[in-house]
PDB file of C-alpha atoms in Angstrom:
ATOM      1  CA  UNK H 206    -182.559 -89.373 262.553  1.00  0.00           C
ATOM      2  CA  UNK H 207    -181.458 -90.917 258.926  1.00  0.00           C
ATOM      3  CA  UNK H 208    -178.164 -88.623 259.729  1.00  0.00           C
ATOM      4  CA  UNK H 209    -177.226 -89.230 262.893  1.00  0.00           C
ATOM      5  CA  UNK H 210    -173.749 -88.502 263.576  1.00  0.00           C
ATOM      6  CA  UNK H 211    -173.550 -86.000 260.596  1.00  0.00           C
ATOM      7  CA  UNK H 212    -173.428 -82.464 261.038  1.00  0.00           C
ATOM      8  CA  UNK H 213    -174.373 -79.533 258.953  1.00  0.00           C
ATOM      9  CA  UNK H 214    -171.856 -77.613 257.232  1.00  0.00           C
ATOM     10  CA  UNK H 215    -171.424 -74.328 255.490  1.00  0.00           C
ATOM     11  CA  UNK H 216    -168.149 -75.384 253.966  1.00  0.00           C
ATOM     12  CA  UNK H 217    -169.813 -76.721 250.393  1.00  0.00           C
ATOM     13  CA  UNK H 218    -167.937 -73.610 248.515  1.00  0.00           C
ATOM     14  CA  UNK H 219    -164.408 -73.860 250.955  1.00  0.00           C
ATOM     15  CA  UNK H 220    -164.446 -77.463 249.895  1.00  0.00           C
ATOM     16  CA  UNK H 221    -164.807 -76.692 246.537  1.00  0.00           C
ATOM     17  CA  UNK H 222    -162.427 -73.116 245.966  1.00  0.00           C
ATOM     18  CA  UNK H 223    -159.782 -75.283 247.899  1.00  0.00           C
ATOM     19  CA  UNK H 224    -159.619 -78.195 245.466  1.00  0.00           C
ATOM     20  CA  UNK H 225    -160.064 -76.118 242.585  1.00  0.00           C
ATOM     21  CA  UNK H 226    -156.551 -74.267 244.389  1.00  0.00           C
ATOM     22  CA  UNK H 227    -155.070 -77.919 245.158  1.00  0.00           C
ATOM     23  CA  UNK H 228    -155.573 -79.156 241.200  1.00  0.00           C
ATOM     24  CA  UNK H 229    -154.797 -75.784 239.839  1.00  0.00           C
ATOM     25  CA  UNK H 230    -150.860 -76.046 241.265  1.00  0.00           C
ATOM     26  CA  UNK H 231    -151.216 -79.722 240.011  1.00  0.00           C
ATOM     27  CA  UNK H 232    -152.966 -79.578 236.792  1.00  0.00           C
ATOM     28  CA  UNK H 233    -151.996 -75.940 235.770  1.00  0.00           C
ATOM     29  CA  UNK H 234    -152.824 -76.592 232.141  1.00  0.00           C
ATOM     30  CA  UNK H 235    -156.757 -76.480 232.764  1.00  0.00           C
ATOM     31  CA  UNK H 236    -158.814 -73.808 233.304  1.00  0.00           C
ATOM     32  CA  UNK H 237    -160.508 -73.578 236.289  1.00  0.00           C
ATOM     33  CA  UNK H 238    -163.233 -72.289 237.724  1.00  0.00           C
ATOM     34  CA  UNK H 239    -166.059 -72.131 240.802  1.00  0.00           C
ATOM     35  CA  UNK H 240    -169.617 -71.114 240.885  1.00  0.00           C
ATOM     36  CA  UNK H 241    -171.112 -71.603 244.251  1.00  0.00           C
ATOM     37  CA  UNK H 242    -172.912 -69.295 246.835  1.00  0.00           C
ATOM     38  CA  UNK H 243    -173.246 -69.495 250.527  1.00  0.00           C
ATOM     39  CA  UNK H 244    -174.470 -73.050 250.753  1.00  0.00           C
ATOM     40  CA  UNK H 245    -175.168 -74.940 253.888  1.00  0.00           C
ATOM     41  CA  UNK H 246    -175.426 -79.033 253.522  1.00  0.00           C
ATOM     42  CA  UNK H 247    -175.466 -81.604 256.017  1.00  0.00           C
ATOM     43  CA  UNK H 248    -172.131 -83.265 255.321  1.00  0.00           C
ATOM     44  CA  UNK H 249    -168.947 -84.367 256.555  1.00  0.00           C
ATOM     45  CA  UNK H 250    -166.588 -81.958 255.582  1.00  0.00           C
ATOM     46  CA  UNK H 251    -163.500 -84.103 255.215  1.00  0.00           C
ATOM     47  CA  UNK H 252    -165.653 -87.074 253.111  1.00  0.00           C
ATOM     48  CA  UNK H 253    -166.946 -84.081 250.835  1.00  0.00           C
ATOM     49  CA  UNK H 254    -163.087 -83.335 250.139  1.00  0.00           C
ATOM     50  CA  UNK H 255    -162.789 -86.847 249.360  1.00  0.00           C
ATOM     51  CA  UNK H 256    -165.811 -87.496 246.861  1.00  0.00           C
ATOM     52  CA  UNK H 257    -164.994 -84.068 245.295  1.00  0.00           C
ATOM     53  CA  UNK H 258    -161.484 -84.949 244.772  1.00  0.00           C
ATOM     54  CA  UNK H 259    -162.326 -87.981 243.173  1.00  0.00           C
ATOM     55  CA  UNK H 260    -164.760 -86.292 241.077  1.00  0.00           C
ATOM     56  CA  UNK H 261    -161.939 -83.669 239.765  1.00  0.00           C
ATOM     57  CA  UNK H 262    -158.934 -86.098 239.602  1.00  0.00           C
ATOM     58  CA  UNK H 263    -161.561 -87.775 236.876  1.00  0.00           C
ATOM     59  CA  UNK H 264    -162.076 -84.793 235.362  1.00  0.00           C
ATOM     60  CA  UNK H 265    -158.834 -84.004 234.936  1.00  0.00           C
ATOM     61  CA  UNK H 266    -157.848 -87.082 233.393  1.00  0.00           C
ATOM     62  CA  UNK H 267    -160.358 -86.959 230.551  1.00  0.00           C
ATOM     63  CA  UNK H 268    -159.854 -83.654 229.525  1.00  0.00           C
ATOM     64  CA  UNK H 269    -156.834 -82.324 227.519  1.00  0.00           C
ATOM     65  CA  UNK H 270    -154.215 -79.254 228.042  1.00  0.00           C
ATOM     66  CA  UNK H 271    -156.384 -76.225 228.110  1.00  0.00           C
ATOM     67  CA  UNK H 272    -159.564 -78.004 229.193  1.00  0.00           C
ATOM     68  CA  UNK H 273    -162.040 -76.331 231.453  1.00  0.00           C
ATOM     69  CA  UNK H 274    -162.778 -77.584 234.874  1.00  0.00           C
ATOM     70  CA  UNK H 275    -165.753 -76.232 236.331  1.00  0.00           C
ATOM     71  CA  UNK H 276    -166.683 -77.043 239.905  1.00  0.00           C
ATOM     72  CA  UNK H 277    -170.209 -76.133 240.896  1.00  0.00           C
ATOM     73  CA  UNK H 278    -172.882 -75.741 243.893  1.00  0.00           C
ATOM     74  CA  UNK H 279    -176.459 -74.769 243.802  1.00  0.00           C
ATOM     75  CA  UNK H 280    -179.214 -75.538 245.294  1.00  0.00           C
ATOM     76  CA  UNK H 281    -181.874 -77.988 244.068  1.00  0.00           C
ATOM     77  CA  UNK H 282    -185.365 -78.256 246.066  1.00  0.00           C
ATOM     78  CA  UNK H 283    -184.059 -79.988 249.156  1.00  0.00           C
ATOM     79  CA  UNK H 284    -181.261 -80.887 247.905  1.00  0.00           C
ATOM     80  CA  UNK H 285    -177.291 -79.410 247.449  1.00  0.00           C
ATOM     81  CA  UNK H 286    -175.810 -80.413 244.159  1.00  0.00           C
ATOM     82  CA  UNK H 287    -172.237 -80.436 243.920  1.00  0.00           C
ATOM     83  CA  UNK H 288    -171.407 -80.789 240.481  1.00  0.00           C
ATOM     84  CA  UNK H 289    -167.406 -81.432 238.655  1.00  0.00           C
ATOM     85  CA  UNK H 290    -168.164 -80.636 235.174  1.00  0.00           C
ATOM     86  CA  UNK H 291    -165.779 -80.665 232.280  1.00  0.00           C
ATOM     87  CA  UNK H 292    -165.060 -79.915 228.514  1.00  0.00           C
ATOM     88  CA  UNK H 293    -163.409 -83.488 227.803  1.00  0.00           C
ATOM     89  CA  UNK H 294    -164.254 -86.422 225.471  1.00  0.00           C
ATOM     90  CA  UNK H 295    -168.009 -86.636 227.586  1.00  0.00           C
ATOM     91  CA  UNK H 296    -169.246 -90.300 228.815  1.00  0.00           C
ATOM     92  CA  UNK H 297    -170.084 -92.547 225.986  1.00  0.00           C
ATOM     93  CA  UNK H 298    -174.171 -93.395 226.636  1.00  0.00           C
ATOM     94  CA  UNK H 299    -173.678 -96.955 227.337  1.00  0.00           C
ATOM     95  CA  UNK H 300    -171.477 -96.320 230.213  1.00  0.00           C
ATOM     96  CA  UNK H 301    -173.171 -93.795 232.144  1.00  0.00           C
ATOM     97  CA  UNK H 302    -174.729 -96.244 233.825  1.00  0.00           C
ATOM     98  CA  UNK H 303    -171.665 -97.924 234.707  1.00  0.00           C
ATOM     99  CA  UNK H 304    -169.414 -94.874 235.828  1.00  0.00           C
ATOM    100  CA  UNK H 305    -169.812 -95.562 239.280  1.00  0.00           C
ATOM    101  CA  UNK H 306    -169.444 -98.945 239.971  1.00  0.00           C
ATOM    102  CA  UNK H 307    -166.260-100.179 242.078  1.00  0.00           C
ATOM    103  CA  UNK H 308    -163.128-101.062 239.530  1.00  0.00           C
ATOM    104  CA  UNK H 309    -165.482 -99.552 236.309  1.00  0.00           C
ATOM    105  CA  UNK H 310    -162.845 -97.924 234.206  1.00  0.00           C
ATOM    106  CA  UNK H 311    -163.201 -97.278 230.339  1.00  0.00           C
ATOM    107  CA  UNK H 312    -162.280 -94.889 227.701  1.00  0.00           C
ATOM    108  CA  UNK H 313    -158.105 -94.029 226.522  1.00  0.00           C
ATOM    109  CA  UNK H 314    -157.079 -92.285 230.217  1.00  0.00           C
ATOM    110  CA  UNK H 315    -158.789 -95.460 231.962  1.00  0.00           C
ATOM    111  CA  UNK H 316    -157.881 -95.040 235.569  1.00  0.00           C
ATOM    112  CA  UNK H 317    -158.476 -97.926 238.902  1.00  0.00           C
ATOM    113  CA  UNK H 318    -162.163 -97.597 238.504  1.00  0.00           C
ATOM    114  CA  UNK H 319    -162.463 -97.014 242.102  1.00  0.00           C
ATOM    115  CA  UNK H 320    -162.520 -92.699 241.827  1.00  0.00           C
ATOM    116  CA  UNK H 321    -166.606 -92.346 240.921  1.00  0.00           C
ATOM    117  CA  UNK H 322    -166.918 -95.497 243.256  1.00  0.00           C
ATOM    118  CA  UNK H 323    -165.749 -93.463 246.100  1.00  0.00           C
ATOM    119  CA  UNK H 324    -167.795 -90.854 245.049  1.00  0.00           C
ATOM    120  CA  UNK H 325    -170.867 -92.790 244.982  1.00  0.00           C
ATOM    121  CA  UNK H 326    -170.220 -94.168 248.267  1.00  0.00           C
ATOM    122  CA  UNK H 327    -169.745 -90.614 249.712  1.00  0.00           C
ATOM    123  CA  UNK H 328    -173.194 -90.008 248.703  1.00  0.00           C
ATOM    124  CA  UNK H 329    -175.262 -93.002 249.829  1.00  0.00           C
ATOM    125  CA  UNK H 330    -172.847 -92.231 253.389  1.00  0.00           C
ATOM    126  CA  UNK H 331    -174.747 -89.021 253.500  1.00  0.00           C
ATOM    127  CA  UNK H 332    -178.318 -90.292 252.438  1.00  0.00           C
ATOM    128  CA  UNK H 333    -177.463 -88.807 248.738  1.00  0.00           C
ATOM    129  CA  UNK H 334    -177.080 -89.950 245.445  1.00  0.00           C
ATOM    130  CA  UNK H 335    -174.989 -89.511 242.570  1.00  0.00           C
ATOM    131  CA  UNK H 336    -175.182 -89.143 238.829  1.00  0.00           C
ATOM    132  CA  UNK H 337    -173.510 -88.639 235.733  1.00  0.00           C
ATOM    133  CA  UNK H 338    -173.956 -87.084 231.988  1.00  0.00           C
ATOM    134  CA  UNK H 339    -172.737 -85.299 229.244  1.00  0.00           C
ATOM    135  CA  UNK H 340    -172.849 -81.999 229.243  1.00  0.00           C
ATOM    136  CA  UNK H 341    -175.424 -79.682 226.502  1.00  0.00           C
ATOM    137  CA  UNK H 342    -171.959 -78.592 225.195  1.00  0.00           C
ATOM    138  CA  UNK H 343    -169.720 -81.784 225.515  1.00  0.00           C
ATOM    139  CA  UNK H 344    -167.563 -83.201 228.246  1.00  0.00           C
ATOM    140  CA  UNK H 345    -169.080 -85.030 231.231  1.00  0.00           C
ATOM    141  CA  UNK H 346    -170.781 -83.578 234.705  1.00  0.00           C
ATOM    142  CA  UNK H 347    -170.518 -85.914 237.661  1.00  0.00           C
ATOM    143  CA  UNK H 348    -172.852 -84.843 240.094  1.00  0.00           C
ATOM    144  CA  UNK H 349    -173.147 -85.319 243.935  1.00  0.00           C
ATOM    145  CA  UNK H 350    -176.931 -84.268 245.600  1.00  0.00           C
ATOM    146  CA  UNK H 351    -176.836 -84.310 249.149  1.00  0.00           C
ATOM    147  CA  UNK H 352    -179.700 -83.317 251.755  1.00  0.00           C
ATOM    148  CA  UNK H 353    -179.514 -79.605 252.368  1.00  0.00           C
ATOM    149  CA  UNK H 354    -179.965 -78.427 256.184  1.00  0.00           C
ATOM    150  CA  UNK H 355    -183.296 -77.218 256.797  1.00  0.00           C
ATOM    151  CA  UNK H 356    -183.384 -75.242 260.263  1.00  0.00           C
ATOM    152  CA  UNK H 357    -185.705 -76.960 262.542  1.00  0.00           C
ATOM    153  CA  UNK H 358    -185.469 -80.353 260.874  1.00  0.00           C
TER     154      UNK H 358
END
């Protein structure tokens, strides 16, 4: 099929309590948290670290000391979201478009532009997508949908 080679995995809230744990001893001046049930996702585990890490090391650097960092799973139709939202400065509207594009970087903690790249390119690996946008409340929520396992299929 489409994701040959891929395997399902159950490890969507591992991946995301153990980089929540890995930034936490690095960026101990957020708050941090995880919402995710049992959630099973056809995914490489190890490229899921990577997007996700790339997602949070963004978050990180746009939010200040005491920011919140909230790292999120749920289920969406046929879908898995895995969402890195945060309380920062937000995406300004004429670059949400442009987050995700290889050496894009804007905004005063500018990084290589290639963090939301990798991300995207996680996704479209696993026959997902990505987006991005501010959240009802401020701050920015990069999100990763990838296909969830459906026995059978």
């Amino acid at each position: 099929g489409a994701l040959a080679g891929l395997g399902r995995t159950d490890r969507a809230v591992v991946v995301l309590r153990s980089m929540a744990r890995r930034w936490r001893a690095g960026a101990p001046d957020r708050r941090w948290s995880v919402e995710c049930p049992a959630l099973t996702v056809v995914a490489d585990p190890s490229r899921l670290e990577v997007a996700i890490d790339s997602a949070v090391e963004n978050a990180v650097r746009h939010t200040e000391e005491n920011g919140s960092i909230v790292l999120r799973g749920l289920t969406a139709g046929d879908e898995v979201l895995l969402e890195v939202a945060d309380d920062g400065v937000g995406i300004a509207a004429g670059q949400l478009s442009l987050v995700f594009e290889q050496f894009h970087s804007a905004g005063p903690h500018a990084g290589t532009g290639l963090g939301l790249a990798i991300v995207r390119a996680v996704a479209e690996a696993h026959r997902g997508r990505v987006s991005a946008a501010n959240g009802p409340d401020g701050g920015a929520v990069i999100s990763l949908a990838l296909p969830a396992y459906a026995a059978g299929a």
